[in-house]
PDB file of C-alpha atoms in Angstrom:
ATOM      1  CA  UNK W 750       0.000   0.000   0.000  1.00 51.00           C
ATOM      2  CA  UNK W 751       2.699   2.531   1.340  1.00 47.00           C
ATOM      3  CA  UNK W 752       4.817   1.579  -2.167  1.00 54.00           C
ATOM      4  CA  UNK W 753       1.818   2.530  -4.284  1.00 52.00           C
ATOM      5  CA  UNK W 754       1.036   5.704  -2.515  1.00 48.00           C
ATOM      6  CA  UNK W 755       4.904   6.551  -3.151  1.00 45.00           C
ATOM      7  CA  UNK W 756       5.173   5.425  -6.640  1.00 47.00           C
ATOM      8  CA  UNK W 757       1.602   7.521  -7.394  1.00 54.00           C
ATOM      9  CA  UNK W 758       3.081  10.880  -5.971  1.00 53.00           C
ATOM     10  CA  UNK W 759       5.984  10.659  -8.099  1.00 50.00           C
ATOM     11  CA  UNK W 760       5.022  10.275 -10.685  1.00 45.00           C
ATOM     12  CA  UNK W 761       2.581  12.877 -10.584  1.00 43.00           C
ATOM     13  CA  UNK W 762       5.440  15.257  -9.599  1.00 43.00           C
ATOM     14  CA  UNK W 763       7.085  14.281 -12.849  1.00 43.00           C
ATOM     15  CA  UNK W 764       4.241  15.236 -14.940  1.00 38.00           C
ATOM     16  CA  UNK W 765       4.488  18.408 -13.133  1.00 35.00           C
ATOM     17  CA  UNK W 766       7.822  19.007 -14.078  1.00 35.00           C
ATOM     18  CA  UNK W 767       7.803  18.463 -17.832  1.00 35.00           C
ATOM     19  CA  UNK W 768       4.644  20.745 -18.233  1.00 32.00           C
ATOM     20  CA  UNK W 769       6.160  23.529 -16.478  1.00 32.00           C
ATOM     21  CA  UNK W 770       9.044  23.021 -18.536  1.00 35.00           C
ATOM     22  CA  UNK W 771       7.741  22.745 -22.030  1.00 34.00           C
ATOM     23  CA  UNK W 772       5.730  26.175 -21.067  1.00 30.00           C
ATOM     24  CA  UNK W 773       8.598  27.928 -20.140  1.00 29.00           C
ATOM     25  CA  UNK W 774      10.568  27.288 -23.409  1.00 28.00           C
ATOM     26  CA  UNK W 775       6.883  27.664 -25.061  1.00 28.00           C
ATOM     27  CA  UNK W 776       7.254  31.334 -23.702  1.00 30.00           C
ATOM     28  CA  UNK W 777      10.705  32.205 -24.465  1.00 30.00           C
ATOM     29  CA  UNK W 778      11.273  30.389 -27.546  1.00 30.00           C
ATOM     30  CA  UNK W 779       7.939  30.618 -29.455  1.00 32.00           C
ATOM     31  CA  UNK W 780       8.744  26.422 -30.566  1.00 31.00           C
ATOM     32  CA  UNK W 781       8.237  23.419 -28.836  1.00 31.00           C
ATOM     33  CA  UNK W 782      10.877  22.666 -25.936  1.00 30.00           C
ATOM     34  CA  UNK W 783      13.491  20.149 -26.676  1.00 30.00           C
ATOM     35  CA  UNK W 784      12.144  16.589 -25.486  1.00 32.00           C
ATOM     36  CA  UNK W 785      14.187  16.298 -21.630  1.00 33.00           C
ATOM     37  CA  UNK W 786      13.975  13.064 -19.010  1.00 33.00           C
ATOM     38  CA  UNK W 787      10.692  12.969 -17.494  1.00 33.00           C
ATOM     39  CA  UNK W 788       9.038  14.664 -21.173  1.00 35.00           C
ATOM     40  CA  UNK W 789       5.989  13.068 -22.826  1.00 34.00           C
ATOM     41  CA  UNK W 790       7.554  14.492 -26.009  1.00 35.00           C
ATOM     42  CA  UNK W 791       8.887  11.688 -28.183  1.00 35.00           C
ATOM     43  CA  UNK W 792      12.628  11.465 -29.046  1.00 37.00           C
ATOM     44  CA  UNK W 793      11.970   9.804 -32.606  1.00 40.00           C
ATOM     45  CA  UNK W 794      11.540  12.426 -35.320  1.00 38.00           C
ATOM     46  CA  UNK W 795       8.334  12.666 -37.160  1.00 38.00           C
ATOM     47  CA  UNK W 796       7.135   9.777 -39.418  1.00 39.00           C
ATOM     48  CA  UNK W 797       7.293  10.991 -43.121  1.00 37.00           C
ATOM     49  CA  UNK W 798       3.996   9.251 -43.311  1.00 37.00           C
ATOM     50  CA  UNK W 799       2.638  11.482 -40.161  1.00 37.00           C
ATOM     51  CA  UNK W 800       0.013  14.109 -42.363  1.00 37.00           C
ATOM     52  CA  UNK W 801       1.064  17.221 -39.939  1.00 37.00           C
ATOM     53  CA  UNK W 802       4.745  16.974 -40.934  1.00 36.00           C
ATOM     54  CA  UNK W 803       5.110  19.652 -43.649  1.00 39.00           C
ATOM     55  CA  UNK W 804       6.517  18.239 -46.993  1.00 41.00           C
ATOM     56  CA  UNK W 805      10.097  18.808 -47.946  1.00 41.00           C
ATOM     57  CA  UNK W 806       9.321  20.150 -51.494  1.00 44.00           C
ATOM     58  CA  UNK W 807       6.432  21.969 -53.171  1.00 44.00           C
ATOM     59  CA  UNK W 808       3.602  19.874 -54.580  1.00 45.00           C
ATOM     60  CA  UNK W 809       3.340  22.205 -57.233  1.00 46.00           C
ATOM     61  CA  UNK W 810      -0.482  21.728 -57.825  1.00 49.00           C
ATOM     62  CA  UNK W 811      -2.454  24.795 -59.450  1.00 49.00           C
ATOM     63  CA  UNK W 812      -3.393  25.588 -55.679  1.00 49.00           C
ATOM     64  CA  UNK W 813      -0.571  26.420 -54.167  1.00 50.00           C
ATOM     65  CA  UNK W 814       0.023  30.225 -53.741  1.00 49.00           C
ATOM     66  CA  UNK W 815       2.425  31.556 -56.209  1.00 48.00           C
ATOM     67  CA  UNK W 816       6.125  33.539 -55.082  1.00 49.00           C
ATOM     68  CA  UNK W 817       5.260  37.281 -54.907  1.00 48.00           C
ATOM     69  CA  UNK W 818       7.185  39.521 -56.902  1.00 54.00           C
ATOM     70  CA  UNK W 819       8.934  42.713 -56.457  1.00 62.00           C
ATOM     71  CA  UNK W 820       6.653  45.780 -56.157  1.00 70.00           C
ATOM     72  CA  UNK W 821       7.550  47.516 -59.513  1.00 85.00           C
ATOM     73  CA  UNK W 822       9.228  51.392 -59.321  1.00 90.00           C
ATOM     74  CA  UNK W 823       7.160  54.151 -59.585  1.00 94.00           C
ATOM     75  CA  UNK W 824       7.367  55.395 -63.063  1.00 96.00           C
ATOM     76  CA  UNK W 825       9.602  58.573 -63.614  1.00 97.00           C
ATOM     77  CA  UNK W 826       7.388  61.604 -64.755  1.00 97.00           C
ATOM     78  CA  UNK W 827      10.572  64.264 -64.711  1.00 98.00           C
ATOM     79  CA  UNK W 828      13.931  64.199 -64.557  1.00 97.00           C
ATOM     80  CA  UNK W 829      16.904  66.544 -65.307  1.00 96.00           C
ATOM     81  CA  UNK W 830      16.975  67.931 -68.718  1.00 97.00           C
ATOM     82  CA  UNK W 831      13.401  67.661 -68.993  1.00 97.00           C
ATOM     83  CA  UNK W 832      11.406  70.525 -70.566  1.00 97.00           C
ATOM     84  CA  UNK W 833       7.916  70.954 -70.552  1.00 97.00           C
ATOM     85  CA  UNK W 834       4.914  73.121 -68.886  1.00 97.00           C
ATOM     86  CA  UNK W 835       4.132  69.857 -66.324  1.00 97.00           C
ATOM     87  CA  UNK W 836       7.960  71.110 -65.210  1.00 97.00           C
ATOM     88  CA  UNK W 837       6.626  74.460 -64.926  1.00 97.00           C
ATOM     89  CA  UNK W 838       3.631  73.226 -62.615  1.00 97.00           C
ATOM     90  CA  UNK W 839       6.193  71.578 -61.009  1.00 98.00           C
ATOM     91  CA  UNK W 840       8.358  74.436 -60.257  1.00 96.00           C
ATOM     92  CA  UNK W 841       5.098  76.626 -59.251  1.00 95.00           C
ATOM     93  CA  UNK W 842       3.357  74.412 -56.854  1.00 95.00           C
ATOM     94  CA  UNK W 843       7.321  73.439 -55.114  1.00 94.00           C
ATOM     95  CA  UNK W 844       7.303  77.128 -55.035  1.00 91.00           C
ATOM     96  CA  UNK W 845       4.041  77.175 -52.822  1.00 89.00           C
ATOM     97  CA  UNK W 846       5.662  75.538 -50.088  1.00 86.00           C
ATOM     98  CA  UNK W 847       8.954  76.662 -49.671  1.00 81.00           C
ATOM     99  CA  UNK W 848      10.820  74.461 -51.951  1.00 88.00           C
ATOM    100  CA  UNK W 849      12.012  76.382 -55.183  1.00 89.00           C
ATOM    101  CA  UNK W 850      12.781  80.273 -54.954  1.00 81.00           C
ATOM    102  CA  UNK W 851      13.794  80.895 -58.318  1.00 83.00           C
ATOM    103  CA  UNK W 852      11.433  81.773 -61.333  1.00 87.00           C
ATOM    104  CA  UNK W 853       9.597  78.821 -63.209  1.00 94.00           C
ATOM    105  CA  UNK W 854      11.038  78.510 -66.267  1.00 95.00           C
ATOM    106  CA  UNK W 855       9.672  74.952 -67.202  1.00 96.00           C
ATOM    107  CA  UNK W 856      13.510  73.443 -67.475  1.00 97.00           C
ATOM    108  CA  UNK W 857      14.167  70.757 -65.094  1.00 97.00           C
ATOM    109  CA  UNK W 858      17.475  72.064 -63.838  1.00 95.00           C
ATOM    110  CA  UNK W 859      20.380  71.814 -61.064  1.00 93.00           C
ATOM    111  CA  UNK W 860      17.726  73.791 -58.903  1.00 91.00           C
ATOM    112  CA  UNK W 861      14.895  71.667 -59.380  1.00 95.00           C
ATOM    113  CA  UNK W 862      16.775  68.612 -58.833  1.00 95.00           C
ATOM    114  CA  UNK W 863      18.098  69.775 -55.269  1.00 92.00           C
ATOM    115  CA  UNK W 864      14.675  71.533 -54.531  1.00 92.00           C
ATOM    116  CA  UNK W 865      12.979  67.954 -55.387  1.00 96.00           C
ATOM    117  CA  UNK W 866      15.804  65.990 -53.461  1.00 94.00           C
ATOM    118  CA  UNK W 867      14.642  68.094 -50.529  1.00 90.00           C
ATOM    119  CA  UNK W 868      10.876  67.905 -50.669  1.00 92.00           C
ATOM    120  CA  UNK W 869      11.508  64.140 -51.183  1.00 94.00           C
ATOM    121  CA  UNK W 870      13.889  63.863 -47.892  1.00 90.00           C
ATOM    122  CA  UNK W 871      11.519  65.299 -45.820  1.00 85.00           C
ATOM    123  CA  UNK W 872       8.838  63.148 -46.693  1.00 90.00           C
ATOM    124  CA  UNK W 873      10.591  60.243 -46.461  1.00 92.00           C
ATOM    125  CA  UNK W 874      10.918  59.251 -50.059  1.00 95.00           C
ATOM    126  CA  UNK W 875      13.976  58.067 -52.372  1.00 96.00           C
ATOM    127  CA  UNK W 876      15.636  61.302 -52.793  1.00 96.00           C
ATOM    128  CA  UNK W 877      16.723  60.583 -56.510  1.00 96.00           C
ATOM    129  CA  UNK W 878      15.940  64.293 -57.826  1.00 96.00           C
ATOM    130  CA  UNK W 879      13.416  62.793 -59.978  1.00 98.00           C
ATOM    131  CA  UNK W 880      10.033  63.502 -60.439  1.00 98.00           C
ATOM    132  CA  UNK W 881       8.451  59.758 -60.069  1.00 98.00           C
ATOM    133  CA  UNK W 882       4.240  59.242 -59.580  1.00 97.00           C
ATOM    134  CA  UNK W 883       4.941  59.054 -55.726  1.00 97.00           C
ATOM    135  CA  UNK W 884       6.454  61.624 -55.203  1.00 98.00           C
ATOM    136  CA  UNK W 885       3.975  64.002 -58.180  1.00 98.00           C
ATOM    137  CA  UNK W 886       0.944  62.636 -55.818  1.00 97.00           C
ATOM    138  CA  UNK W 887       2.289  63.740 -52.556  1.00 96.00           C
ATOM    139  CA  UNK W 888       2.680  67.164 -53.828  1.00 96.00           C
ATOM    140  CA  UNK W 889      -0.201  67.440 -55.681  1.00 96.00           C
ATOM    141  CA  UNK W 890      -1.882  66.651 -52.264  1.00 93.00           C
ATOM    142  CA  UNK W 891      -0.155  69.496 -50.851  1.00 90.00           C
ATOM    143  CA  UNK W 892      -0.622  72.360 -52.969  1.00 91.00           C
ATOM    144  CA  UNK W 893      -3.244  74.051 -55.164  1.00 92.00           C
ATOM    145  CA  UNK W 894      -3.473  74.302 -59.299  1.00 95.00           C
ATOM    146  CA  UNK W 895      -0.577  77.350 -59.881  1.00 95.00           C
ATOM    147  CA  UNK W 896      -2.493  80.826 -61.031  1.00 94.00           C
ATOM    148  CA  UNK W 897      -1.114  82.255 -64.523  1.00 93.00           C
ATOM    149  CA  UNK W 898       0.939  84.758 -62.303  1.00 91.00           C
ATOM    150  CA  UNK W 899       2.167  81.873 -60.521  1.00 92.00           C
ATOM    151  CA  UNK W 900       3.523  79.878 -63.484  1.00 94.00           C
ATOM    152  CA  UNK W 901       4.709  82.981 -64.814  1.00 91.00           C
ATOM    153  CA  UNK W 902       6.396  83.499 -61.283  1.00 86.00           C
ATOM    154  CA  UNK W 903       5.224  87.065 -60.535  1.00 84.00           C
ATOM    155  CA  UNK W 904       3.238  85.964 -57.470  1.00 82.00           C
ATOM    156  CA  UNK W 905       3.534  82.453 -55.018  1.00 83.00           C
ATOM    157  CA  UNK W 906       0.013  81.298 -53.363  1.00 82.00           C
ATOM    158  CA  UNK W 907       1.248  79.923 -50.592  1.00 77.00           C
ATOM    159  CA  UNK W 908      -1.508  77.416 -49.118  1.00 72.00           C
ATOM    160  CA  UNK W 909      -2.562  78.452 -45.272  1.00 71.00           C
ATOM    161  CA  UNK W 910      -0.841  76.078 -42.555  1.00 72.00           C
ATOM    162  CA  UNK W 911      -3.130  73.475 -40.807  1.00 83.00           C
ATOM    163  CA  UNK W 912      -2.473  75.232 -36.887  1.00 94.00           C
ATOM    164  CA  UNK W 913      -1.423  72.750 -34.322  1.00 96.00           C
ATOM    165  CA  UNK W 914      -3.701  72.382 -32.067  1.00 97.00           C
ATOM    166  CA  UNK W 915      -1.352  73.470 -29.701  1.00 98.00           C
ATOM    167  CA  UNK W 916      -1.305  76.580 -30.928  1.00 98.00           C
ATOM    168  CA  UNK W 917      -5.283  77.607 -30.274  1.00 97.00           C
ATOM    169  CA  UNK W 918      -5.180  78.843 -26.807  1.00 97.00           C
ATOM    170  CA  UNK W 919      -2.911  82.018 -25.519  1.00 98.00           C
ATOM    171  CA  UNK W 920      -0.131  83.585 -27.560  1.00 98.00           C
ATOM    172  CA  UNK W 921       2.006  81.026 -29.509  1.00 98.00           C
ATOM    173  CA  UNK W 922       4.628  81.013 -32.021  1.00 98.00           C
ATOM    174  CA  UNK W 923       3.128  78.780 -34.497  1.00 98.00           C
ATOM    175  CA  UNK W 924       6.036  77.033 -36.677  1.00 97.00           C
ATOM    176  CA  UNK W 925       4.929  74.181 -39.419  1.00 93.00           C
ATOM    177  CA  UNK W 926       7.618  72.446 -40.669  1.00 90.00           C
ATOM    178  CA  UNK W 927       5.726  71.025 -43.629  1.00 83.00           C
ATOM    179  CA  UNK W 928       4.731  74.434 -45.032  1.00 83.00           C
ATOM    180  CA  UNK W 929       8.217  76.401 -43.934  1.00 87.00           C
ATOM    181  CA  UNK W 930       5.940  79.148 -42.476  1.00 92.00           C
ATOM    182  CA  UNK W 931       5.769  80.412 -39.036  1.00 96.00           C
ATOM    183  CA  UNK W 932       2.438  82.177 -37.659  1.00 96.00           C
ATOM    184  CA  UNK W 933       1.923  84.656 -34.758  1.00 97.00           C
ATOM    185  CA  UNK W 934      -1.216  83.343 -33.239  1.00 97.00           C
ATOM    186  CA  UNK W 935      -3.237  84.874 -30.537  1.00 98.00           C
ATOM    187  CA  UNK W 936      -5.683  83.166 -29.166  1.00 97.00           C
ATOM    188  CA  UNK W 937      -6.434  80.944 -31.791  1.00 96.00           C
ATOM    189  CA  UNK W 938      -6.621  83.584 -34.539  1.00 96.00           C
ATOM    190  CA  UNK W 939      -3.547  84.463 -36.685  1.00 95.00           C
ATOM    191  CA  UNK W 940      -2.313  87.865 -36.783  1.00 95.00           C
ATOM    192  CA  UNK W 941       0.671  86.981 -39.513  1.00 94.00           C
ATOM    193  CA  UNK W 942       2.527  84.878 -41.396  1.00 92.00           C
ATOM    194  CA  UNK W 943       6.218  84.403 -42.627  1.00 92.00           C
ATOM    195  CA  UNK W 944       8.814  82.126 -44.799  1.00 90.00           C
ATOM    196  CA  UNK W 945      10.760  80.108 -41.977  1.00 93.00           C
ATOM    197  CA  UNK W 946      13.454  78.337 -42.797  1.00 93.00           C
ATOM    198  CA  UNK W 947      15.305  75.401 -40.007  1.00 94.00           C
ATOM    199  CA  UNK W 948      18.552  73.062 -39.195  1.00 94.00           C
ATOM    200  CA  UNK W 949      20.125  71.120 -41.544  1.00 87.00           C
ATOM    201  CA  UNK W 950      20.059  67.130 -40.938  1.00 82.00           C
ATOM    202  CA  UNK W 951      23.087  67.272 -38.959  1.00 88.00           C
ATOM    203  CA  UNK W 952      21.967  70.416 -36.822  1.00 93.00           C
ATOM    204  CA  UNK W 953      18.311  69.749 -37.194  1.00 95.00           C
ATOM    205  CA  UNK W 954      15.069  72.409 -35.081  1.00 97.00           C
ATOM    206  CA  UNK W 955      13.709  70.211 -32.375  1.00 97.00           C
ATOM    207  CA  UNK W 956      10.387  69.608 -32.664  1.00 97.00           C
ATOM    208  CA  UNK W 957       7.798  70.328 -29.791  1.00 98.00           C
ATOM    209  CA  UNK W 958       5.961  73.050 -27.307  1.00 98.00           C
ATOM    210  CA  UNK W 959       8.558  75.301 -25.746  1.00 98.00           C
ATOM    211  CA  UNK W 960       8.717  79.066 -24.057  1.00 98.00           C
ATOM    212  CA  UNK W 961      10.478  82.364 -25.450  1.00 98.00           C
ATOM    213  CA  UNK W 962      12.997  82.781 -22.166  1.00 98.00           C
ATOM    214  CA  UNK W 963      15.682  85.197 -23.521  1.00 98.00           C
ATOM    215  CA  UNK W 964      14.892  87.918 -26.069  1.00 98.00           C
ATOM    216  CA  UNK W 965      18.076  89.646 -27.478  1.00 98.00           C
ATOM    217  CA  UNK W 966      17.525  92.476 -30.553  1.00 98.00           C
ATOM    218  CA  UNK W 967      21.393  92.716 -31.993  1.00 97.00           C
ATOM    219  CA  UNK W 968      22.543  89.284 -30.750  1.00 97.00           C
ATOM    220  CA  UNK W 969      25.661  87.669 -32.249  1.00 96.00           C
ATOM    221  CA  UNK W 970      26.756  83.912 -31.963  1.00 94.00           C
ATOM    222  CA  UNK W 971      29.135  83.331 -29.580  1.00 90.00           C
ATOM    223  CA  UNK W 972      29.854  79.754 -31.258  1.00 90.00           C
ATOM    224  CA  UNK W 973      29.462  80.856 -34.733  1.00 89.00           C
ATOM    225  CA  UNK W 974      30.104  84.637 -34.491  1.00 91.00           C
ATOM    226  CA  UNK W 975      27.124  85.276 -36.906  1.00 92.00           C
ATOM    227  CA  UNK W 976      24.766  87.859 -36.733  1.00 96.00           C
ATOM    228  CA  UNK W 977      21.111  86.632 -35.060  1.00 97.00           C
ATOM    229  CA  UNK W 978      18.862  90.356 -35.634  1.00 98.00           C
ATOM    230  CA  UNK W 979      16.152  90.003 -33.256  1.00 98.00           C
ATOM    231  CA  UNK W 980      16.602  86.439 -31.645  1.00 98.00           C
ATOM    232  CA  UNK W 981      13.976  85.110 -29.735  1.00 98.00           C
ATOM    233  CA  UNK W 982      15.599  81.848 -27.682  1.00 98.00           C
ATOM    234  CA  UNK W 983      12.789  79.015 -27.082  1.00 98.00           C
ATOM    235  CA  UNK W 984      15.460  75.831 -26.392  1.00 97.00           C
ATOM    236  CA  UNK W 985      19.378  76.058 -25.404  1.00 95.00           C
ATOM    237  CA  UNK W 986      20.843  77.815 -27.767  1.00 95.00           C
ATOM    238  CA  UNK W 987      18.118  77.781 -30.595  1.00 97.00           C
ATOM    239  CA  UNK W 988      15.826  80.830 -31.868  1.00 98.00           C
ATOM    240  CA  UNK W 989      13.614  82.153 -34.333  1.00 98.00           C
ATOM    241  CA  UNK W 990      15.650  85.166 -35.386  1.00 98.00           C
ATOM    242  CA  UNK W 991      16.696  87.293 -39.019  1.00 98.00           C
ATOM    243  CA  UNK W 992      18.897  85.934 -41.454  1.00 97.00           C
ATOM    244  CA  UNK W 993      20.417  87.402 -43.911  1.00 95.00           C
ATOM    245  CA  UNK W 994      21.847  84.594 -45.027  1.00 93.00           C
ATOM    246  CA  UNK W 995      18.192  83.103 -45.655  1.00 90.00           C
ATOM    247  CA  UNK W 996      17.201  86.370 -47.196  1.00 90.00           C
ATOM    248  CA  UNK W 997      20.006  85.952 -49.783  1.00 88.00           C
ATOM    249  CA  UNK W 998      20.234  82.321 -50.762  1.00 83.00           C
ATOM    250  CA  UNK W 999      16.516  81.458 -49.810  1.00 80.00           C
ATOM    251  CA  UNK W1000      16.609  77.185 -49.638  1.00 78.00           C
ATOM    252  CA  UNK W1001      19.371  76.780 -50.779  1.00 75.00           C
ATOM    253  CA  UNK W1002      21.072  77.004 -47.111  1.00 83.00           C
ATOM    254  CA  UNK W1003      20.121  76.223 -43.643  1.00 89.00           C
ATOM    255  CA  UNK W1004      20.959  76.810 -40.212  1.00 94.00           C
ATOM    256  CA  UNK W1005      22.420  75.395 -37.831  1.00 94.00           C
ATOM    257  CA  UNK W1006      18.999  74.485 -35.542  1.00 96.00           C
ATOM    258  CA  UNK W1007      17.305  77.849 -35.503  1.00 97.00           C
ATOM    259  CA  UNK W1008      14.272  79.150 -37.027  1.00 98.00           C
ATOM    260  CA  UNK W1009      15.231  81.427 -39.905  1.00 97.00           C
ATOM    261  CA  UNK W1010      13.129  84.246 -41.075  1.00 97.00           C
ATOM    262  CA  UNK W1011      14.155  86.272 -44.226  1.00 93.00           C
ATOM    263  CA  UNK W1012      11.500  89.243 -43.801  1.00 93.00           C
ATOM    264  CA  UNK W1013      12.998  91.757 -41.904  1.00 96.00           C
ATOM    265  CA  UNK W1014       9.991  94.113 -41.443  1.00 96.00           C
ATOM    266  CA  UNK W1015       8.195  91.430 -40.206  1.00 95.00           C
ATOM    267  CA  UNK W1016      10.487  89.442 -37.410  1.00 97.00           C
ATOM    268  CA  UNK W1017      11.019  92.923 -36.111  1.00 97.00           C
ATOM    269  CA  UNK W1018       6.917  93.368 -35.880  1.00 97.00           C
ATOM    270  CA  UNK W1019       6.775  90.151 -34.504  1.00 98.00           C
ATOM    271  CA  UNK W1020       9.669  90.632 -31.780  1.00 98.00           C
ATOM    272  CA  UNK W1021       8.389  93.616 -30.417  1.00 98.00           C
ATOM    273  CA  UNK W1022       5.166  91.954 -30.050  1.00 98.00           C
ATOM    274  CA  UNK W1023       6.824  88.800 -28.145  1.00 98.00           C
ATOM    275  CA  UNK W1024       7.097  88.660 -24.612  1.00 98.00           C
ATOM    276  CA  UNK W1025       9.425  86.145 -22.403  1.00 98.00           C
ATOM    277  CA  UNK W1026       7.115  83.068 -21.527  1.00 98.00           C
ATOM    278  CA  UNK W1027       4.981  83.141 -24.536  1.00 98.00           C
ATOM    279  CA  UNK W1028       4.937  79.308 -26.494  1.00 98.00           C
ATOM    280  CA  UNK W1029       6.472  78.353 -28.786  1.00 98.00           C
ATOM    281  CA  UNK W1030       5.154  75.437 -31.130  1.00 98.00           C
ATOM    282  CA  UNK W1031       7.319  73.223 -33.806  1.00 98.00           C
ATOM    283  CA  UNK W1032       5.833  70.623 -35.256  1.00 96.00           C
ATOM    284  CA  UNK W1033       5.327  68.838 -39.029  1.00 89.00           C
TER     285      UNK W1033
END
């Protein structure tokens, strides 16, 4: 009796054991544990006559899902050398946002190729300089149908920035990153708008809500020993500020993490309107 009673319990406690053990390698490994003493897993592989042991080769019947192929490239629509009015469109509406400074001409030049490489960058796609279906879609989503004056580049519609919502409640310097334009809004209603333009990828503009803690009219860079007309600081060393520089070669440049503005007249409105502890909002 006493031998039974023994010989019951243990082997209960085995069974025990080997679940435990097969869960925990279950868990970690996301297969089947190894078979181990005391296992109810067999030691013998598979049967090739067992019908859940997956066959070797493909039966090649007309059910079988075929190999998926490489998703084809999106078909080039522009490229350098190109001439044509869709070029000029294309200049026009890059124009809109911030992207190309100089006139349309309808020539798909050095300039359009780097203003292209740049919208592409920032959007994530293959910056090739070419004007593929992708990357004609995503801008046709972001701008409107160039005016005559537009194409003719005597005038630039830029399209109105979608506000943060961050930026609907006190006195905020609104910055979108996706339209280069930065807007002076108070309480939720914008009093004006100006061409911004930010960090390069190695000095990038952080992104987020901050405060204007340091206002400084005739600053000058102690690390770059440039001239920063009417900075504003918002984070470290960072600030929306005049630049020359950006007045000059538009695009074509960047700075080194602060927010440029090329329109004199207009930072110096807006600084004078700025007080220490007012937001500051940077987002895409």
């Amino acid at each position: 009796m006493l031998r039974n009673i023994v010989i019951r319990r243990s082997l209960a406690a085995a069974a025990v054991l080997a679940v435990t053990a097969g869960c925990t390698a279950q868990a970690a490994t996301g297969r089947p544990a190894d078979s181990k003493a005391g296992s109810t897993a067999s030691a013998q592989p598979p049967s090739s006559s067992d019908p859940a042991t997956p066959s070797a080769k493909p039966s090649g019947k007309p059910g079988d899902k075929p190999s998926e192929s490489a998703s084809p490239k999106p078909k080039v629509l522009m490229a350098s050398g190109t001439k044509s009015e869709q070029v000029r469109e294309l200049q026009a509406r890059l124009a809109q946002i911030g992207w190309f400074d100089d006139t349309p001409t309808g020539t798909y030049g050095p300039v359009t190729v780097a203003s292209v490489k740049g919208f592409q960058g920032k959007r994530g796609l293959p910056t090739t300089g070419d004007t593929d279906t992708v990357t004609w879609q995503r801008l046709l989503g972001m701008t409107k149908e160039p005016t005559r004056d537009e194409l003719a580049g005597r005038t630039v519609n830029k399209p109105s920035a979608k506000l943060d919502p961050r930026c609907m409640t006190g006195r905020v310097i609104c910055v979108s990153k996706t339209t280069r334009t930065l807007s002076w809004v108070v309480d939720g209603k914008v009093r004006s708008t100006m061409d911004v333009r930010f960090g390069s990828q190695y000095t990038p503009t952080r992104e987020g809500v901050f405060s204007v803690f340091h206002k400084s009219r005739d600053h000058v860079s102690t690390i770059y020993h440039t001239s920063m007309p009417y900075a504003m600081f918002f984070s470290g060393g960072q600030a929306v500020h005049y630049s020359a520089d950006f007045a000059a070669r538009g695009y074509n440049g960047a700075s080194h993490g602060c927010v440029n503005v090329r329109d004199k007249g207009a930072i110096a409105s807006l600084f004078n309107q700025v007080n220490n502890g007012d937001k500051v909002v940077i987002y895409w």
